[in-house]
Coordinates of C-alpha atoms and ligand atoms in Angstrom, one line a residue:
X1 CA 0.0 0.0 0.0
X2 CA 1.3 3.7 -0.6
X3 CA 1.2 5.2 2.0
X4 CA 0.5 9.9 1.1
X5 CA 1.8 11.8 3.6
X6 CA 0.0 15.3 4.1
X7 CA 2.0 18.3 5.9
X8 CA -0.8 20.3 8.1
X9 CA 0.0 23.3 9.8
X10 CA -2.6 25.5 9.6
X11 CA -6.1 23.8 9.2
X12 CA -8.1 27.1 7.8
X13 CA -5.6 26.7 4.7
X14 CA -5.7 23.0 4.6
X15 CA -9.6 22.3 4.3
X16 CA -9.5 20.4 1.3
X17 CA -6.7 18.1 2.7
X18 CA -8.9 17.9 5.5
X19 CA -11.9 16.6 3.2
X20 CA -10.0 14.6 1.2
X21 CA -8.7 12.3 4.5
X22 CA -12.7 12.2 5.5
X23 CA -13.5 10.6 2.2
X24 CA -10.8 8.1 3.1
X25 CA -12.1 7.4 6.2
X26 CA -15.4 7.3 5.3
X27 CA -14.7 4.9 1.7
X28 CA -13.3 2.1 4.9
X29 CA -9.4 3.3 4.5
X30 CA -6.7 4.3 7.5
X31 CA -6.0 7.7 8.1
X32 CA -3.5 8.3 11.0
X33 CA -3.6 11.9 12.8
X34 CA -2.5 14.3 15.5
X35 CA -3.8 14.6 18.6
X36 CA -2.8 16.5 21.8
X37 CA -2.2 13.0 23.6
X38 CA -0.4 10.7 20.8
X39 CA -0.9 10.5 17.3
X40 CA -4.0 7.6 16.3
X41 CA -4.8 5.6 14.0
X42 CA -8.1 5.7 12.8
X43 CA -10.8 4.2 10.8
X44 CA -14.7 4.3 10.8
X45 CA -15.7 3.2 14.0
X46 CA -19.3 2.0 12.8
X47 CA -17.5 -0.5 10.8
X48 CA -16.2 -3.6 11.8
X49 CA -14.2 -4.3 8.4
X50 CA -12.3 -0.9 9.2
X51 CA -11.3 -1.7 12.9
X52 CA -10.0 -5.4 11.9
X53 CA -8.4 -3.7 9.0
X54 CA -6.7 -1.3 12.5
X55 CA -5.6 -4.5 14.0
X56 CA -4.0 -5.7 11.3
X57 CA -1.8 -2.6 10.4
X58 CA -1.2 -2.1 14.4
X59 CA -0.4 -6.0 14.3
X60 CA -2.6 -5.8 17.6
X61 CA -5.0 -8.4 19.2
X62 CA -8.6 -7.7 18.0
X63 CA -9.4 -8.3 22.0
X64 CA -8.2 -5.1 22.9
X65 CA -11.0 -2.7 22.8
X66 CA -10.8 0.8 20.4
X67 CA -11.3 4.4 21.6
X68 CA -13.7 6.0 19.6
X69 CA -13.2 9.4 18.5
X70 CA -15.9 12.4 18.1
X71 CA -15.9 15.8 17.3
X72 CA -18.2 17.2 20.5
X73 CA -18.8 15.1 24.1
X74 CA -22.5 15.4 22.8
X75 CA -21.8 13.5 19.8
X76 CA -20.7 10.3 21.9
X77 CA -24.3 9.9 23.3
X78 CA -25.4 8.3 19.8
X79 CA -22.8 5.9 19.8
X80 CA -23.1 5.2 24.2
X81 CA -25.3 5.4 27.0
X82 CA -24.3 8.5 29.2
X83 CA -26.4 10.2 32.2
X84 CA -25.5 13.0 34.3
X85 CA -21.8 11.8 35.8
X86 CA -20.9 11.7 32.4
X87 CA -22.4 15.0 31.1
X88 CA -20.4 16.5 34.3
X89 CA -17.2 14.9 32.9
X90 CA -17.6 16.5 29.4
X91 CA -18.0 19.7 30.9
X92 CA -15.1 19.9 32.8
X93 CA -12.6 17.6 30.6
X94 CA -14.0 17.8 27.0
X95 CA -12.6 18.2 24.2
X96 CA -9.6 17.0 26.3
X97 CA -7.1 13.9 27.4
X98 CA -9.8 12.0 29.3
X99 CA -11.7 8.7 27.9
X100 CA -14.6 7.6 29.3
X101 CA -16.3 3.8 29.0
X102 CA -19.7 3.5 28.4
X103 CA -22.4 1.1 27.3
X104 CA -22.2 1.1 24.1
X105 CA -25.6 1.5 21.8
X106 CA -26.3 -1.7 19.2
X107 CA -24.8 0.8 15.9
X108 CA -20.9 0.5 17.5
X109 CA -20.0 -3.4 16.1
X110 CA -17.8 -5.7 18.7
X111 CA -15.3 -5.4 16.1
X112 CA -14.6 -2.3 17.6
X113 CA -15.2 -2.8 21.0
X114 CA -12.8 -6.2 21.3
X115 CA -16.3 -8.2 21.9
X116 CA -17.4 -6.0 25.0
X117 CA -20.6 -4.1 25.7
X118 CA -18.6 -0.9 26.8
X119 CA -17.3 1.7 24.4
X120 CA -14.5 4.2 25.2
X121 CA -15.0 7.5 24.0
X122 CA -12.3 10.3 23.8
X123 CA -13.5 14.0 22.3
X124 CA -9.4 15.3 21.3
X125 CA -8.6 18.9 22.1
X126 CA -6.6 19.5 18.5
X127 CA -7.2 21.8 15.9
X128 CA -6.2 18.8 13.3
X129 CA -7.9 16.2 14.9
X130 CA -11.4 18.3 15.3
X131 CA -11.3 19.5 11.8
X132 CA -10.9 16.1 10.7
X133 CA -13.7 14.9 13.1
X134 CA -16.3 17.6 12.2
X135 CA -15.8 16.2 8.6
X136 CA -16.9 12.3 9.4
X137 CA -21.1 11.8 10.4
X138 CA -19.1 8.6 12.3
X139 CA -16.7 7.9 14.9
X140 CA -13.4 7.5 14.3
X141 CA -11.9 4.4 16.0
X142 CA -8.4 5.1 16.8
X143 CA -5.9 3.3 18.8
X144 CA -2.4 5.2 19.7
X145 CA -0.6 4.9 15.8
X146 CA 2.5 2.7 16.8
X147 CA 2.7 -0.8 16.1
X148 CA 1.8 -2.9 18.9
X149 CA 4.7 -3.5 21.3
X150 CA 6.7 -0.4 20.7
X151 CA 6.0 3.3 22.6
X152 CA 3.1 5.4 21.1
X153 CA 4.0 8.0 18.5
X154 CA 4.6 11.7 20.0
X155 CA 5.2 12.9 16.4
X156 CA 4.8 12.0 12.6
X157 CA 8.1 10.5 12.6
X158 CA 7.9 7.9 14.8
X159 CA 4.6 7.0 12.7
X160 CA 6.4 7.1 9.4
X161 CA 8.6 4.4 11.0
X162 CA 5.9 1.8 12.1
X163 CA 3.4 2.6 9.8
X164 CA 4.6 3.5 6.2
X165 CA 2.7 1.2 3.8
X166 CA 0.4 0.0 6.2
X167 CA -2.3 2.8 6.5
X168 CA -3.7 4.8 3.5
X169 CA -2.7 9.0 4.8
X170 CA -0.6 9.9 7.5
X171 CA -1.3 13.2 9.0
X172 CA 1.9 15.6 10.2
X173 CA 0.4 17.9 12.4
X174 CA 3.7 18.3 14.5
X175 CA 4.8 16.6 17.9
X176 CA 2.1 15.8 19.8
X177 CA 1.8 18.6 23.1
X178 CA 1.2 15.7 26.2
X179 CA 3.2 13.1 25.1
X180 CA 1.2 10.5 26.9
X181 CA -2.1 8.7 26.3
X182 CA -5.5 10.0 27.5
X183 CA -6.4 9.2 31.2
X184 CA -9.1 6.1 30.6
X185 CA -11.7 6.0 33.6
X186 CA -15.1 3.8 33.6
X187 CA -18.2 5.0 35.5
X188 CA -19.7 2.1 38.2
X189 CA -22.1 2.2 40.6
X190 CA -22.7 0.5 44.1
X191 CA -25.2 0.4 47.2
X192 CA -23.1 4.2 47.5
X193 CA -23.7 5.7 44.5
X194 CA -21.6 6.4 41.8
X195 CA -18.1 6.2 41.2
X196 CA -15.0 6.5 39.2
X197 CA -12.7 3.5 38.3
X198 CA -9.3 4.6 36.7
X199 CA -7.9 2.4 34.4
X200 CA -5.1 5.0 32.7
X201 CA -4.2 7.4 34.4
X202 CA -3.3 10.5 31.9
X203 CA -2.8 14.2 32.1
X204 CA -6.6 14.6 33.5
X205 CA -4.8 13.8 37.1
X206 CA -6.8 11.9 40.0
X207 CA -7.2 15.3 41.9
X208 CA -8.9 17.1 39.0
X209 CA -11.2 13.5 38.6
X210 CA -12.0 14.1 42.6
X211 CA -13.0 17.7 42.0
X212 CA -16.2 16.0 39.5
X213 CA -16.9 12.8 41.3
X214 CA -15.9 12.0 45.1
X215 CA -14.9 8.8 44.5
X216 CA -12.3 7.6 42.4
X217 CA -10.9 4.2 42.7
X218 CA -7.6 3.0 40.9
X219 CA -7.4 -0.2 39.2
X220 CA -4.9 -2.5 40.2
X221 CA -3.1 -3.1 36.7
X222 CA -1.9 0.8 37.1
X223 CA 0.4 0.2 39.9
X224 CA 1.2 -3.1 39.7
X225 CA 1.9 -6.4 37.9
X226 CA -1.3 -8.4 37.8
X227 CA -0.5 -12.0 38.8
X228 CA -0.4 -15.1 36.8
X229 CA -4.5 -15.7 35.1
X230 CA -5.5 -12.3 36.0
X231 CA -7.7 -10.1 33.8
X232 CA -7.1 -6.6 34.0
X233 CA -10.4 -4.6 33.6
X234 CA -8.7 -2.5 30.8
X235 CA -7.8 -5.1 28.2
X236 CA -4.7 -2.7 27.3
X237 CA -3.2 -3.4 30.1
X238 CA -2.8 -6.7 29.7
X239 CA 0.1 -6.5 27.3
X240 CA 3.3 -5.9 27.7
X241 CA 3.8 -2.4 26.3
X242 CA 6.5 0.3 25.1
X243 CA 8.9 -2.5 25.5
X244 CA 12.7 -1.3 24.5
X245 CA 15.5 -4.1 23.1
X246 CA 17.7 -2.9 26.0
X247 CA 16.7 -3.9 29.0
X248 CA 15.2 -0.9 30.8
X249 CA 16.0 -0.7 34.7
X250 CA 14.2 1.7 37.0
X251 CA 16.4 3.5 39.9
X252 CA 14.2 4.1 43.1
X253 CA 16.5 5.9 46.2
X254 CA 17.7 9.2 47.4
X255 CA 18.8 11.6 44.6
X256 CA 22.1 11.6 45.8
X257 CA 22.2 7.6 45.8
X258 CA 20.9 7.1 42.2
X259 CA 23.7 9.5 41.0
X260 CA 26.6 7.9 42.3
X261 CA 25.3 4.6 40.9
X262 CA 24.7 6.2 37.3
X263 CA 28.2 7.6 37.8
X264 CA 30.1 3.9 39.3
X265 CA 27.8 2.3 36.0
X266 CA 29.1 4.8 33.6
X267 CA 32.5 3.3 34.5
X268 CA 32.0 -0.7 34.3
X269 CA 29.4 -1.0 31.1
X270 CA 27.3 1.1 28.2
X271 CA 24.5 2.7 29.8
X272 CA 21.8 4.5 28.1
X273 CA 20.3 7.1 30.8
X274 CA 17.2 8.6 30.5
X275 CA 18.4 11.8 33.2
X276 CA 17.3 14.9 34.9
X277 CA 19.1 18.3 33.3
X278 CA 20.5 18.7 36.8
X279 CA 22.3 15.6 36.9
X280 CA 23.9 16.3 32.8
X281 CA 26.8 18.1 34.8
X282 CA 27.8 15.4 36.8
X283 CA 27.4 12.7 34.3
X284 CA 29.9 11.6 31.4
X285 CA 28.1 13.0 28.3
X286 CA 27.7 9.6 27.0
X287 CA 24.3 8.5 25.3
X288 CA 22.4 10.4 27.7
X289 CA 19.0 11.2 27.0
X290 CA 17.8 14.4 29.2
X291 CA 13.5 13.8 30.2
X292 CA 13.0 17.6 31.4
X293 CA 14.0 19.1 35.0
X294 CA 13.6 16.7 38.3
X295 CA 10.5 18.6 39.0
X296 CA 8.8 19.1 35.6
X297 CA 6.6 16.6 34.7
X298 CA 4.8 18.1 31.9
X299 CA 8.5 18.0 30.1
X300 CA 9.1 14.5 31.2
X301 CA 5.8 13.7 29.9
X302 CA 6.0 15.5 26.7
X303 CA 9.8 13.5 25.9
X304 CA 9.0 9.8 27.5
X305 CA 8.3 8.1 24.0
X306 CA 10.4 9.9 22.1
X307 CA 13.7 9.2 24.5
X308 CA 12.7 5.6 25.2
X309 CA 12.7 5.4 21.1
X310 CA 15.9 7.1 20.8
X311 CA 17.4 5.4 23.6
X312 CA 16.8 2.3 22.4
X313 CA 18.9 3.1 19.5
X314 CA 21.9 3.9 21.2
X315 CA 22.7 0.2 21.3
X316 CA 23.8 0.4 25.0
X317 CA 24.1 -2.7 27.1
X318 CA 21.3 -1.1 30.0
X319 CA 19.3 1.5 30.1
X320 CA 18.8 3.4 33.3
X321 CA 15.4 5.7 34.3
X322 CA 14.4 7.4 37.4
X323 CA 10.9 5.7 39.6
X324 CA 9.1 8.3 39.2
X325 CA 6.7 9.4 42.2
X326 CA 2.7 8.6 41.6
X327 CA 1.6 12.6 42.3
X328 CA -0.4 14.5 39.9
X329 CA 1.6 13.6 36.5
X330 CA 3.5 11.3 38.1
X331 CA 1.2 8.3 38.1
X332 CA 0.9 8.2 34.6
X333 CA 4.5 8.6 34.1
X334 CA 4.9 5.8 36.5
X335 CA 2.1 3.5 34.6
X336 CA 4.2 3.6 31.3
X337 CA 7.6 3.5 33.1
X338 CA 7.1 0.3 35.1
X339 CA 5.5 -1.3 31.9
X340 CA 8.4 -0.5 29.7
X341 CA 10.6 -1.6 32.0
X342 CA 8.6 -5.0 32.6
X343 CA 8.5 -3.9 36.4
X344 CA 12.4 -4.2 36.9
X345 CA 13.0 -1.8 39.6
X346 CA 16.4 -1.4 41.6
X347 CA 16.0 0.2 45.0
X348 CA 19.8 2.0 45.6
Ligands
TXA1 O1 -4.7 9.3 24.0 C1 -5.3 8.3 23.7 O2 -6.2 7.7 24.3 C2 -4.9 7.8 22.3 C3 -5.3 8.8 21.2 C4 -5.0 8.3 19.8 O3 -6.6 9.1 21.4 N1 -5.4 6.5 22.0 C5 -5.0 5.4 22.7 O4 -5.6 4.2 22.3 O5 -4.1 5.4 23.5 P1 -5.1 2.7 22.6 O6 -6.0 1.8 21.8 O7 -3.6 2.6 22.3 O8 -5.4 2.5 24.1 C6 -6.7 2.4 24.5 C7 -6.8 1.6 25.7 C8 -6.5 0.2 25.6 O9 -5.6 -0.2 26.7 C9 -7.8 -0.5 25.7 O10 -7.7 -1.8 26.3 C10 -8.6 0.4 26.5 O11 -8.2 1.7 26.1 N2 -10.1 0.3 26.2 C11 -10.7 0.7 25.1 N3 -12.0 0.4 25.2 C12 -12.2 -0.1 26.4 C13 -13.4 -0.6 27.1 N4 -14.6 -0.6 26.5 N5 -13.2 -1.0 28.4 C14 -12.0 -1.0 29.0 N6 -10.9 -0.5 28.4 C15 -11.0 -0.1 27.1
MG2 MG1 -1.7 2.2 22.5

């Protein structure tokens, strides 16, 4: 398949770009494009040829469910079955980096939803991305655009790499502003009421989901391993994902402690070290891979996917990352860390 690759940065001046990847979407074809999380892959979410035709370019299990995409938080309530939680969500996230699963309606085909009776539905907060949306009367099914196993795409180039010949368009719409995948969270109910169950955590942190709904209640695959013949509740997570060829070890101790092992490392092998910038000073300037400062998250966040990719081509023996903590940002930081490193984490 060739694969056209369309250059977007101004979307007033690109309208008929912007058409022309609709018709694609809507004739059953693959149009990947930019959103403020990670780049997706989409197809028309109404049709069950197009999502297995998603699996098969993302080489992904057709268990594991699809977000869908829409233009407006409104627009979701044809495809699922929302009530007043979710309305209160909208307002406060929407268009934004939070997914929400809902019973799906009979029009949104298991294809699509990996055989379950939920659908999760995302409503992007990109100027591409809603252009291209208010252009499709359907959803747009779109997983992150990476091929399984390998970290989600933070720009066009990382897409070009896993995807060239696989999907129909590719849309550049520069590096993606988050870097990491929408927060995911499912609306329950008990004897108590309603509640929250967070099965990503994202940029839409567990504080701001607290400020909506009272309860929120994080699933167990986003801290730890599950053990053997568990199910996760998020099918995603069953996977082993962002998985680098060098094995990826995660340093947990005092600042000061974690340095002077980077340093002592340095000296006996190849090490690949995703850092802090205050630590570039006291490190040899050997493949090191710089995340943002200690403190900013929103840089670490932005870089993760990126660095892991390029990091992974340093061809080092080990690569070395800090734990982060699980405040705010950090828990979703944390969620993909531990995962691409397969849990392996080295107290010091
Ligand atoms: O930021 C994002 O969410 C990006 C952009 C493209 O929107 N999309 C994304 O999709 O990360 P994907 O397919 O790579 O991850 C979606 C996750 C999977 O782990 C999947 O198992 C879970 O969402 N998921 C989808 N539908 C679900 C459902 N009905 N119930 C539970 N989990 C679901
Ligand atoms: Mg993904």
């Amino acid at each position: 398949m060739q694969t056209e690759i369309i250059r977007i940065t101004d979307v007033a001046s690109s309208r008929a770009e912007i058409k022309q990847a609709a018709a694609v979407l809507r004739a059953g074809g693959l149009v990947v494009f930019p959103t403020e999380t990670v780049y997706g892959l989409g197809g028309n979410g109404l049709s069950a040829t197009s999502s297995k035709k998603i699996y098969a370019a993302k080489g992904r299990p057709s268990n594991n469910p699809l977000i869908i995409h829409v233009d407006t938080p409104h627009e979701a309530e044809k495809y699922a079955f929302a009530g007043d939680l979710y309305r209160r969500l909208a307002a406060a996230f929407m268009p934004g980096p939070l997914t929400v699963v809902l019973p799906k309606r009979d029009c949104i085909p298991y294809a699509t939803t990996g055989g379950l009776d939920t659908v999760a539905v995302r409503c992007p907060d990109h100027p591409v991305a809603h252009a291209l949306l208010s252009e499709c009367d359907f959803p747009v099914a779109a997983p992150s655009a990476n091929l399984s196993g390998k970290p989600s795409p933070t720009t066009a180039r990382h897409v070009i790499t896993d995807l060239s010949g696989r999907v129909d368009v590719i849309i550049d719409g520069g590096e993606s502003d988050i870097g990491l995948e929408s927060t995911i969270i499912k609306i329950d109910r008990d004897e108590a009421g309603e509640y929250l169950t967070l099965l990503r955590p994202g940029a839409i942190t567990v504080d701001a989901l607290t400020c909506v709904c009272e309860r929120v209640i994080i699933a167990p695959a986003v801290l730890e391993q599950l053990g053997e013949g568990e199910r996760p509740l998020s099918p995603g997570m069953m996977y082993r994902h962002y998985a680098p060829t060098t094995p990826l070890v995660l340093l947990d101790g005092d600042p000061a402690h974690v340095l002077a092992y980077l340093q002592k490392e340095q000296e006996a092998r190849s090490c690949a070290i995703l850092c802090y910038l205050e630590e570039i000073p006291h490190l040899k300037d050997v493949h090191l891979f710089p995340v943002g400062g200690r403190e900013d998250l929103s840089t670490q966040a932005h870089s993760l996917f990126s660095l892991l990719r390029e990091a992974d081509k340093a061809g080092a023996d080990v690569m070395y990352a800090h734990l982060p903590d699980t405040n705010g940002l950090g828990l979703a930081l944390y969620n993909r860390m531990i995962r691409a490193a397969a849990h392996t984490i080295l107290k010091v």
